[in-house]
CSV table of C-alpha atoms and ligand atoms in Angstrom, one decimal:
chain,number,residue,atom,x,y,z
N,239,MET,CA,50.0,22.8,6.0
N,240,PRO,CA,46.8,23.0,8.0
N,241,MET,CA,44.7,19.7,8.0
N,242,LEU,CA,41.5,20.1,5.8
N,243,PRO,CA,38.4,19.3,7.9
N,244,ARG,CA,36.9,15.9,7.1
N,245,PRO,CA,33.9,16.2,4.7
N,246,THR,CA,30.5,15.6,6.3
N,247,VAL,CA,27.6,13.6,5.1
N,248,PHE,CA,23.9,13.6,6.1
N,249,ILE,CA,21.7,10.7,5.1
N,250,GLU,CA,17.9,10.5,5.3
N,251,THR,CA,16.4,7.1,4.9
N,252,TYR,CA,12.9,6.2,3.5
N,253,GLY,CA,11.1,2.9,3.3
N,254,CYS,CA,12.0,-0.6,4.6
N,255,GLN,CA,14.6,-2.1,6.8
N,256,MET,CA,16.6,-3.1,3.8
N,257,ASN,CA,17.0,0.6,3.0
N,258,VAL,CA,18.0,1.3,6.6
N,259,SER,CA,20.6,-1.4,6.3
N,260,ASP,CA,21.9,0.1,3.0
N,261,SER,CA,22.2,3.5,4.6
N,262,GLU,CA,24.3,1.9,7.4
N,263,LEU,CA,26.5,0.3,4.6
N,264,MET,CA,26.8,3.6,2.8
N,265,LEU,CA,27.8,5.5,6.0
N,266,GLY,CA,30.4,2.8,6.7
N,267,LYS,CA,31.8,3.0,3.2
N,268,LEU,CA,32.0,6.8,3.5
N,269,ALA,CA,33.5,6.8,6.9
N,270,ALA,CA,36.3,4.6,5.5
N,271,ALA,CA,36.7,7.2,2.8
N,272,GLY,CA,37.2,10.0,5.3
N,273,TYR,CA,33.7,11.3,5.8
N,274,ASP,CA,32.0,12.1,9.1
N,275,ALA,CA,28.3,11.5,9.4
N,276,VAL,CA,26.2,14.4,10.8
N,277,ASP,CA,22.6,14.4,12.1
N,278,ALA,CA,21.3,17.4,10.2
N,279,PRO,CA,21.5,18.6,6.6
N,280,ASP,CA,22.5,22.2,7.4
N,281,GLY,CA,26.0,22.8,6.0
N,282,ALA,CA,26.7,19.2,5.2
N,283,ASP,CA,29.1,18.7,2.3
N,284,VAL,CA,27.0,15.8,1.1
N,285,ILE,CA,23.2,15.2,1.5
N,286,LEU,CA,21.9,11.8,0.5
N,287,LEU,CA,18.3,10.7,0.4
N,288,ASN,CA,18.0,6.9,0.4
N,289,THR,CA,14.6,6.4,-1.2
N,290,CYS,CA,11.7,4.0,-1.5
N,291,ALA,CA,9.5,3.5,-4.7
N,292,ILE,CA,6.9,1.0,-3.3
N,293,ARG,CA,4.1,3.6,-3.6
N,294,ASP,CA,3.6,6.8,-5.5
N,295,HIS,CA,3.1,8.6,-2.1
N,296,ALA,CA,6.7,7.6,-1.1
N,297,GLU,CA,8.1,9.2,-4.2
N,298,GLN,CA,6.1,12.4,-3.9
N,299,ARG,CA,7.4,12.8,-0.3
N,300,VAL,CA,11.0,12.6,-1.7
N,301,ILE,CA,10.3,15.1,-4.4
N,302,GLY,CA,8.9,17.5,-1.8
N,303,ARG,CA,11.9,16.9,0.5
N,304,LEU,CA,14.4,17.5,-2.3
N,305,GLY,CA,12.9,21.0,-2.7
N,306,GLU,CA,13.0,21.7,1.0
N,307,LEU,CA,16.6,20.5,1.4
N,308,LYS,CA,17.8,22.9,-1.4
N,309,ARG,CA,17.9,25.7,1.2
N,310,HIS,CA,20.1,23.7,3.6
N,311,MET,CA,22.8,23.3,0.9
N,312,LYS,CA,26.0,25.2,0.9
N,313,PRO,CA,27.1,26.5,-2.6
N,314,ASP,CA,29.5,23.5,-2.9
N,315,SER,CA,27.3,20.9,-1.2
N,316,VAL,CA,26.4,17.8,-3.2
N,317,MET,CA,22.9,16.4,-3.2
N,318,GLY,CA,22.4,12.7,-4.0
N,319,VAL,CA,19.5,10.4,-4.4
N,320,THR,CA,20.0,6.6,-3.8
N,321,GLY,CA,17.8,3.6,-3.4
N,322,CYS,CA,14.7,2.3,-5.2
N,323,MET,CA,13.4,5.6,-6.6
N,324,ALA,CA,16.9,6.4,-7.9
N,325,GLN,CA,17.0,3.0,-9.6
N,326,ARG,CA,13.5,3.4,-11.1
N,327,LEU,CA,14.0,7.0,-12.4
N,328,GLY,CA,17.7,7.1,-13.0
N,329,PRO,CA,18.7,10.1,-15.3
N,330,ARG,CA,15.1,11.4,-15.3
N,331,LEU,CA,15.8,12.5,-11.7
N,332,LEU,CA,18.8,14.6,-12.8
N,333,GLU,CA,16.6,16.3,-15.4
N,334,SER,CA,13.7,17.0,-13.0
N,335,ALA,CA,15.9,18.1,-10.1
N,336,LYS,CA,18.8,20.3,-11.2
N,337,HIS,CA,20.3,20.6,-7.7
N,338,VAL,CA,20.8,16.8,-7.6
N,339,SER,CA,24.2,15.7,-8.8
N,340,LEU,CA,24.1,12.0,-8.0
N,341,VAL,CA,21.5,9.2,-8.7
N,342,ILE,CA,22.7,5.8,-7.5
N,343,GLY,CA,20.7,2.5,-7.5
N,344,PRO,CA,21.0,-0.1,-4.7
N,345,ASP,CA,23.8,-2.0,-6.4
N,346,GLY,CA,26.0,1.1,-6.9
N,347,TYR,CA,27.2,2.0,-3.4
N,348,ARG,CA,30.7,0.6,-3.9
N,349,SER,CA,31.6,3.5,-6.2
N,350,LEU,CA,29.9,6.1,-3.9
N,351,PRO,CA,33.2,7.7,-2.7
N,352,SER,CA,34.6,8.1,-6.2
N,353,LEU,CA,31.3,9.3,-7.6
N,354,LEU,CA,31.1,11.9,-4.8
N,355,ASP,CA,34.6,13.1,-5.7
N,356,GLY,CA,33.4,13.6,-9.3
N,357,ALA,CA,30.2,15.4,-8.1
N,358,ARG,CA,32.2,17.7,-5.8
N,359,GLN,CA,34.0,18.8,-9.0
N,360,GLY,CA,30.7,19.5,-10.7
N,361,GLN,CA,29.9,16.2,-12.4
N,362,ARG,CA,26.3,15.0,-12.5
N,363,VAL,CA,26.0,11.2,-12.6
N,364,SER,CA,23.4,8.5,-12.7
N,365,ALA,CA,24.6,5.0,-11.8
N,366,THR,CA,21.9,2.3,-11.9
N,367,THR,CA,23.6,-0.8,-13.3
N,368,PHE,CA,22.7,-4.0,-11.4
N,369,ASP,CA,25.5,-6.1,-10.0
N,370,LEU,CA,24.2,-9.6,-9.1
N,371,GLU,CA,27.4,-10.5,-7.2
N,372,GLU,CA,27.2,-7.4,-4.9
N,373,HIS,CA,26.7,-7.9,-1.2
N,374,TYR,CA,29.1,-5.2,0.1
N,375,GLU,CA,30.8,-7.9,2.2
N,376,ASP,CA,33.9,-5.7,2.8
N,377,PHE,CA,31.8,-2.8,4.0
N,378,THR,CA,31.6,-2.1,7.8
N,379,PRO,CA,28.1,-0.9,8.4
N,380,ARG,CA,27.7,2.2,10.7
N,381,ARG,CA,24.7,1.0,12.6
N,382,PHE,CA,22.0,3.4,13.8
N,383,ASP,CA,20.6,1.0,16.4
N,384,LYS,CA,22.8,-0.1,19.3
N,385,VAL,CA,20.3,-2.8,20.6
N,386,LYS,CA,19.5,-4.9,17.5
N,387,ALA,CA,21.3,-5.3,14.2
N,388,TRP,CA,19.8,-5.5,10.7
N,389,ILE,CA,21.6,-8.1,8.8
N,390,PRO,CA,20.8,-8.4,5.1
N,391,VAL,CA,21.1,-12.1,3.9
N,392,GLN,CA,19.6,-11.7,0.4
N,393,ARG,CA,19.1,-8.9,-2.2
N,394,GLY,CA,16.6,-8.7,-5.0
N,395,CYS,CA,13.4,-10.8,-5.6
N,396,ASP,CA,12.4,-13.4,-8.1
N,397,TYR,CA,8.6,-13.4,-7.4
N,398,LYS,CA,7.4,-10.6,-9.6
N,399,CYS,CA,4.0,-9.9,-8.0
N,400,THR,CA,2.0,-7.8,-10.5
N,401,TYR,CA,1.7,-4.7,-8.3
N,402,CYS,CA,5.3,-4.6,-7.0
N,403,ILE,CA,8.2,-2.5,-8.2
N,404,VAL,CA,10.9,-4.2,-6.1
N,405,PRO,CA,12.1,-6.7,-8.8
N,406,THR,CA,12.5,-3.6,-11.1
N,407,THR,CA,14.4,-1.6,-8.5
N,408,ARG,CA,16.4,-4.3,-6.7
N,409,GLY,CA,16.9,-6.9,-9.5
N,410,SER,CA,16.8,-10.6,-9.2
N,411,GLU,CA,17.3,-12.6,-6.0
N,412,ARG,CA,20.8,-13.6,-4.7
N,413,SER,CA,21.9,-14.8,-1.3
N,414,ARG,CA,25.0,-14.1,0.8
N,415,LYS,CA,27.2,-17.0,1.9
N,416,LEU,CA,26.0,-18.5,5.2
N,417,SER,CA,29.6,-18.1,6.6
N,418,ASP,CA,29.5,-14.3,5.9
N,419,VAL,CA,26.2,-14.0,7.7
N,420,VAL,CA,27.5,-15.9,10.7
N,421,ARG,CA,30.7,-13.8,10.7
N,422,GLU,CA,28.6,-10.6,10.8
N,423,THR,CA,26.4,-12.0,13.5
N,424,ALA,CA,29.4,-12.8,15.7
N,425,GLN,CA,30.7,-9.3,15.0
N,426,VAL,CA,27.5,-7.6,16.3
N,427,VAL,CA,27.6,-9.8,19.4
N,428,SER,CA,31.1,-8.6,20.0
N,429,GLU,CA,29.7,-5.0,19.8
N,430,GLY,CA,27.3,-5.9,22.6
N,431,MET,CA,24.1,-6.7,20.7
N,432,THR,CA,22.0,-9.8,21.5
N,433,GLU,CA,19.2,-9.5,18.8
N,434,VAL,CA,19.6,-9.7,15.1
N,435,VAL,CA,17.0,-9.3,12.3
N,436,LEU,CA,17.8,-11.1,9.0
N,437,LEU,CA,16.6,-9.1,6.0
N,438,GLY,CA,15.5,-10.2,2.5
N,439,GLN,CA,12.6,-9.4,0.2
N,440,THR,CA,11.5,-13.1,0.5
N,441,VAL,CA,14.0,-14.0,3.2
N,442,ASN,CA,12.9,-17.6,3.7
N,443,SER,CA,13.7,-18.4,0.0
N,444,TYR,CA,17.4,-17.8,1.1
N,445,PHE,CA,19.8,-20.3,-0.7
N,446,ASP,CA,23.6,-19.7,-1.0
N,447,GLY,CA,24.1,-22.6,-3.3
N,448,THR,CA,24.6,-25.0,-0.4
N,449,HIS,CA,22.6,-23.8,2.6
N,450,ASP,CA,18.9,-23.0,2.8
N,451,PHE,CA,17.0,-20.8,5.3
N,452,ALA,CA,16.7,-23.6,7.7
N,453,ASP,CA,20.4,-24.0,7.8
N,454,LEU,CA,20.8,-20.2,8.2
N,455,LEU,CA,18.4,-20.0,11.1
N,456,ARG,CA,20.2,-22.9,12.9
N,457,ALA,CA,23.6,-21.4,12.3
N,458,VAL,CA,22.8,-17.8,13.2
N,459,GLY,CA,20.5,-18.8,16.1
N,460,THR,CA,23.4,-20.7,17.8
N,461,VAL,CA,26.0,-18.0,17.5
N,462,PRO,CA,27.2,-17.6,21.2
N,463,GLY,CA,25.7,-14.4,22.7
N,464,ILE,CA,22.6,-14.3,20.4
N,465,ARG,CA,19.4,-14.3,22.5
N,466,ARG,CA,16.8,-13.2,19.9
N,467,LEU,CA,16.7,-14.0,16.2
N,468,ARG,CA,14.1,-12.4,13.9
N,469,TYR,CA,13.7,-12.1,10.2
N,470,THR,CA,11.7,-10.2,7.6
N,471,SER,CA,10.0,-10.5,5.1
N,472,PRO,CA,9.1,-14.1,4.3
N,473,HIS,CA,6.9,-15.4,1.5
N,474,PRO,CA,4.2,-17.9,2.5
N,475,ASN,CA,5.4,-20.3,-0.2
N,476,ASP,CA,8.9,-20.7,1.3
N,477,PHE,CA,7.9,-22.1,4.7
N,478,SER,CA,9.2,-25.6,4.0
N,479,ASP,CA,8.9,-28.3,6.7
N,480,ARG,CA,12.7,-27.8,7.2
N,481,VAL,CA,12.3,-24.1,7.8
N,482,ILE,CA,9.4,-24.5,10.3
N,483,ALA,CA,11.3,-27.3,12.1
N,484,ALA,CA,14.4,-25.0,12.4
N,485,MET,CA,12.2,-22.2,13.8
N,486,ALA,CA,10.6,-24.6,16.4
N,487,GLU,CA,13.9,-26.2,17.4
N,488,THR,CA,16.1,-23.1,17.6
N,489,PRO,CA,15.4,-21.4,21.0
N,490,THR,CA,16.6,-18.0,19.9
N,491,VAL,CA,14.1,-17.8,17.0
N,492,CYS,CA,11.4,-15.5,18.3
N,493,GLU,CA,7.7,-16.5,18.2
N,494,HIS,CA,6.6,-13.8,15.7
N,495,VAL,CA,6.3,-13.9,11.9
N,496,HIS,CA,5.4,-11.0,9.7
N,497,LEU,CA,3.5,-13.0,7.0
N,498,PRO,CA,2.3,-10.8,4.1
N,499,MET,CA,-1.1,-12.0,3.0
N,500,GLN,CA,-2.0,-9.1,0.7
N,501,SER,CA,-5.6,-10.5,0.1
N,502,GLY,CA,-7.9,-13.1,1.4
N,503,SER,CA,-9.4,-13.8,-2.0
N,504,THR,CA,-7.9,-16.5,-4.2
N,505,ARG,CA,-9.2,-14.6,-7.3
N,506,THR,CA,-7.4,-11.5,-6.3
N,507,LEU,CA,-4.2,-13.4,-5.2
N,508,LYS,CA,-4.1,-14.9,-8.6
N,509,ARG,CA,-4.3,-11.5,-10.3
N,510,MET,CA,-1.6,-10.3,-7.9
N,511,ARG,CA,0.5,-13.3,-9.0
N,512,ARG,CA,1.2,-14.1,-5.3
N,513,ARG,CA,1.4,-17.8,-6.2
N,514,TYR,CA,-0.7,-19.1,-3.4
N,515,THR,CA,-4.4,-19.4,-2.8
N,516,ARG,CA,-6.5,-18.4,0.3
N,517,GLU,CA,-6.5,-22.0,1.3
N,518,GLY,CA,-2.7,-22.2,0.8
N,519,PHE,CA,-2.2,-19.2,3.0
N,520,MET,CA,-4.5,-20.6,5.7
N,521,GLU,CA,-2.6,-23.9,5.5
N,522,CYS,CA,0.7,-22.1,6.0
N,523,VAL,CA,-0.7,-20.4,9.1
N,524,ALA,CA,-1.9,-23.7,10.4
N,525,ARG,CA,1.5,-25.4,9.9
N,526,LEU,CA,3.2,-22.5,11.7
N,527,ARG,CA,0.8,-22.7,14.6
N,528,ALA,CA,1.0,-26.5,14.8
N,529,ALA,CA,4.8,-26.3,15.2
N,530,ILE,CA,4.9,-23.1,17.4
N,531,PRO,CA,1.5,-22.8,19.2
N,532,SER,CA,2.4,-19.4,20.8
N,533,ILE,CA,3.4,-17.8,17.4
N,534,VAL,CA,2.1,-14.3,16.7
N,535,LEU,CA,1.4,-13.1,13.2
N,536,THR,CA,1.4,-9.7,11.6
N,537,THR,CA,0.7,-9.1,7.9
N,538,ASP,CA,0.5,-6.7,4.9
N,539,ILE,CA,-2.8,-6.3,3.0
N,540,ILE,CA,-3.6,-4.3,-0.1
N,541,VAL,CA,-7.2,-3.2,-0.8
N,542,GLY,CA,-8.6,-1.8,-4.0
N,543,PHE,CA,-6.5,-4.0,-6.3
N,544,PRO,CA,-7.8,-3.8,-9.9
N,545,GLY,CA,-10.8,-6.0,-10.3
N,546,GLU,CA,-11.3,-6.5,-6.5
N,547,THR,CA,-15.1,-7.1,-6.0
N,548,ASP,CA,-17.1,-6.6,-2.8
N,549,GLU,CA,-17.1,-10.4,-2.4
N,550,ASP,CA,-13.2,-10.5,-2.8
N,551,PHE,CA,-12.9,-7.9,-0.1
N,552,GLU,CA,-15.3,-9.7,2.2
N,553,GLU,CA,-12.9,-12.7,1.9
N,554,THR,CA,-10.1,-10.5,3.1
N,555,LEU,CA,-12.1,-9.4,6.1
N,556,SER,CA,-13.1,-13.0,6.9
N,557,ALA,CA,-9.5,-14.2,6.6
N,558,CYS,CA,-8.4,-11.5,9.1
N,559,ARG,CA,-11.2,-12.5,11.6
N,560,GLU,CA,-10.3,-16.2,11.2
N,561,ILE,CA,-6.5,-15.8,11.6
N,562,GLY,CA,-6.4,-13.0,14.2
N,563,PHE,CA,-3.4,-11.0,13.2
N,564,MET,CA,-1.7,-9.1,16.0
N,565,ASP,CA,-1.3,-6.2,13.6
N,566,ALA,CA,-1.6,-5.4,9.9
N,567,PHE,CA,0.1,-2.9,7.6
N,568,THR,CA,-2.8,-1.9,5.3
N,569,PHE,CA,-2.6,0.0,2.0
N,570,LYS,CA,-4.7,1.2,-0.8
N,571,PHE,CA,-3.5,-0.2,-4.2
N,572,SER,CA,-1.0,2.2,-5.7
N,573,ALA,CA,-0.3,1.7,-9.5
N,574,ARG,CA,3.4,1.6,-10.0
N,575,GLU,CA,4.7,2.6,-13.5
N,576,GLY,CA,6.2,-0.4,-15.3
N,577,THR,CA,4.4,-3.1,-13.2
N,578,PRO,CA,1.9,-5.5,-14.9
N,579,ALA,CA,-1.0,-4.3,-12.7
N,580,THR,CA,-0.9,-1.0,-14.6
N,581,ARG,CA,-1.7,-2.8,-17.8
N,582,MET,CA,-5.0,-4.2,-16.4
N,583,PRO,CA,-8.2,-2.9,-18.1
N,584,GLU,CA,-9.2,0.6,-17.0
N,585,SER,CA,-12.7,-0.8,-16.4
N,586,GLU,CA,-11.3,-2.9,-13.5
N,587,THR,CA,-10.0,0.1,-11.6
N,588,VAL,CA,-11.4,0.4,-8.1
N,589,SER,CA,-12.3,4.0,-7.3
N,590,ASP,CA,-10.4,5.8,-4.6
N,591,ALA,CA,-13.6,6.3,-2.6
N,592,VAL,CA,-14.3,2.5,-2.6
N,593,SER,CA,-10.7,1.8,-1.7
N,594,GLY,CA,-10.8,4.3,1.1
N,595,GLU,CA,-14.0,2.8,2.5
N,596,ARG,CA,-12.6,-0.7,2.3
N,597,LEU,CA,-9.4,0.4,4.0
N,598,GLN,CA,-11.3,1.9,6.9
N,599,ARG,CA,-13.4,-1.3,7.3
N,600,LEU,CA,-10.2,-3.4,7.2
N,601,VAL,CA,-8.4,-1.3,9.8
N,602,ASP,CA,-11.5,-1.4,12.1
N,603,THR,CA,-11.8,-5.2,11.7
N,604,VAL,CA,-8.1,-5.9,12.4
N,605,ARG,CA,-8.0,-3.4,15.3
N,606,ALA,CA,-11.2,-4.9,16.9
N,607,ARG,CA,-9.6,-8.4,16.8
N,608,THR,CA,-6.3,-7.1,18.1
N,609,ARG,CA,-8.0,-5.3,21.0
N,610,ASP,CA,-9.8,-8.4,22.1
N,611,MET,CA,-6.6,-10.4,22.0
N,612,ASN,CA,-4.6,-7.8,23.8
N,613,LEU,CA,-7.2,-7.3,26.6
N,614,GLY,CA,-6.8,-11.0,27.3
N,615,LEU,CA,-3.1,-10.4,28.1
N,616,LEU,CA,-3.6,-8.2,31.1
N,617,GLY,CA,-1.8,-9.6,34.1
N,618,THR,CA,0.5,-11.9,32.0
N,619,ARG,CA,4.3,-11.8,32.3
N,620,HIS,CA,6.8,-11.4,29.5
N,621,GLU,CA,10.5,-10.9,29.0
N,622,ILE,CA,11.1,-7.7,27.2
N,623,LEU,CA,14.3,-6.2,25.6
N,624,ILE,CA,14.4,-2.5,26.3
N,625,GLU,CA,14.9,-0.9,22.9
N,626,LYS,CA,14.7,2.9,23.3
N,627,PRO,CA,12.9,5.8,25.0
N,628,ALA,CA,9.2,5.7,24.3
N,629,ARG,CA,7.9,8.4,21.9
N,630,ARG,CA,5.6,9.9,24.5
N,631,GLY,CA,6.3,10.6,28.2
N,632,ASP,CA,9.4,9.5,30.0
N,633,LEU,CA,8.8,5.8,29.6
N,634,LEU,CA,11.0,3.2,27.9
N,635,GLN,CA,9.9,1.0,25.0
N,636,GLY,CA,10.5,-2.7,25.3
N,637,ARG,CA,9.7,-5.6,22.9
N,638,THR,CA,8.5,-9.1,23.8
N,639,ARG,CA,9.8,-12.1,21.9
N,640,ASP,CA,6.4,-12.2,20.1
N,641,PHE,CA,6.8,-8.6,19.0
N,642,ARG,CA,4.5,-6.8,21.3
N,643,THR,CA,5.4,-3.3,22.5
N,644,ILE,CA,5.4,-2.8,26.2
N,645,LEU,CA,6.1,0.6,27.8
N,646,VAL,CA,7.8,0.6,31.2
N,647,GLY,CA,9.3,3.1,33.7
N,648,GLY,CA,13.1,3.3,34.1
N,649,ASP,CA,16.1,5.3,33.0
N,650,THR,CA,17.9,5.1,29.7
N,651,SER,CA,20.7,3.0,31.2
N,652,LEU,CA,18.3,0.1,30.9
N,653,ILE,CA,18.3,0.3,27.1
N,654,GLY,CA,19.7,-2.9,25.7
N,655,THR,CA,18.9,-5.0,28.8
N,656,TYR,CA,16.2,-7.6,29.4
N,657,MET,CA,13.5,-7.3,32.0
N,658,THR,CA,10.5,-9.4,33.1
N,659,VAL,CA,7.4,-7.4,33.2
N,660,GLU,CA,3.7,-7.9,34.1
N,661,ILE,CA,1.2,-6.3,31.7
N,662,THR,CA,-0.8,-3.6,33.6
N,663,GLY,CA,-2.7,-1.9,30.8
N,664,THR,CA,-3.3,-1.7,27.0
N,665,THR,CA,-4.4,0.9,24.6
N,666,GLY,CA,-5.6,-2.0,22.4
N,667,HIS,CA,-2.3,-1.8,20.5
N,668,THR,CA,0.6,-1.2,22.9
N,669,PHE,CA,0.9,-2.1,26.5
N,670,THR,CA,2.2,-0.7,29.8
N,671,GLY,CA,4.0,-3.0,32.1
N,672,ALA,CA,5.6,-3.1,35.6
N,673,PRO,CA,8.9,-4.9,36.3
N,674,VAL,CA,8.5,-8.2,38.1
N,675,ALA,CA,11.0,-8.8,40.9
N,676,ALA,CA,13.3,-11.8,40.2
N,677,ARG,CA,11.8,-13.7,43.1
N,678,ALA,CA,8.5,-14.2,41.5
N,679,ALA,CA,9.1,-17.6,39.8
N,680,LEU,CA,5.6,-17.6,38.3
N,681,PRO,CA,5.2,-19.0,34.7
N,682,MET,CA,5.9,-16.7,31.8
N,683,ALA,CA,3.3,-16.1,29.1
N,684,GLY,CA,4.1,-16.7,25.4
J,268,LIG,S1,7.6,-11.1,-3.1
J,268,LIG,FE1,6.3,-9.9,-4.4
J,268,LIG,S2,5.7,-8.1,-3.1
J,268,LIG,FE2,7.5,-9.1,-2.2
J,268,LIG,S3,9.3,-8.0,-2.9
J,268,LIG,FE3,8.9,-9.7,-4.3
J,268,LIG,S4,7.7,-9.0,-6.0
J,268,LIG,FE4,7.5,-7.5,-4.3
């Protein structure tokens, strides 16, 4: 009896690192169920889109892509939609896209193989039940990256900011056991990786019933073989003195924090229900810098939130000038169905033109500050971890501990290794660097 070929699965991931990590978990689960992952949709037995619902634009992209992918399907291929958009829309997606057979929310991946078996016999299913115990501990993620590992430590979020769909699509917050996170960290070290990134919606509110985020940083940061420990995304309110002390006292914790500010106006922050004020955010920044003077900050900012006045926006600009973020992810407010912000009075809507103008001024302000800071780094030396080939040219992309991107010459055999470089140039955003011979025992910057 000739052996049937193993079924193939193609997965396309949208959105945040948590989704990348979920795709790795799904591929691991399917590999254990006999599937082979392929890098293109053509002729794949299963095509999965792991989706994001954070902004309307993200969902429109998926709807367009679902249409495009139809022509890559074989007659018996199965198309599935997973992730936050699947959780938000559920059966509505089956109605609107007849070639989609599976709609699975972020807590439903344990039954993926059996649901796929049903779909391959013609069933069409939507599975969006939350499971607050689920952390997929027994899954073996099939990692896309061979240099650093995404390690989820928490799922869901309890903050409920008025513009955010995440609590709706990922449920309430729950944390993995510290011992499971440490076990996974040791596993990735045994696979040759030296950098891990701990993932959570508000990762520094981590609590497994016994251990908090400070305990987690100290435990993961001292796993033999780990050289760099990062985490994303924290919430400003959860930087306790214990957490900041653990960051400062654990040498592997990198000197970079992505600290979402969202707005520099206390009035707007209140309406966003961010649960801190401008002063509270500034105080958090000051405490981080007092404990780790070389720390580098990046952030997320929304402009055009309902009711945002010119004065509110000026406060966002002034906060950026005062803090000096190395970089900022900046967005126009996007109303998400089902979030409290959509129930704010129509009269408070900020027009797309005004939002667009504010977005441009914000980008210019952050870029100008970043450029000034980066020009000041010419000639300084940094240890970089070579991550991958650069997008342009035949250079390699390396990352400093404080999250700066430095492009260097060299062949791909250097990927995954560390190198000391001297910064030779900057575009204002990324840098070029030249390797420094080991003999040069000059002081390192940052
Ligand atoms: S903290 Fe706020 S913005 Fe972040 S995931 Fe939770 S609800 Fe969304």
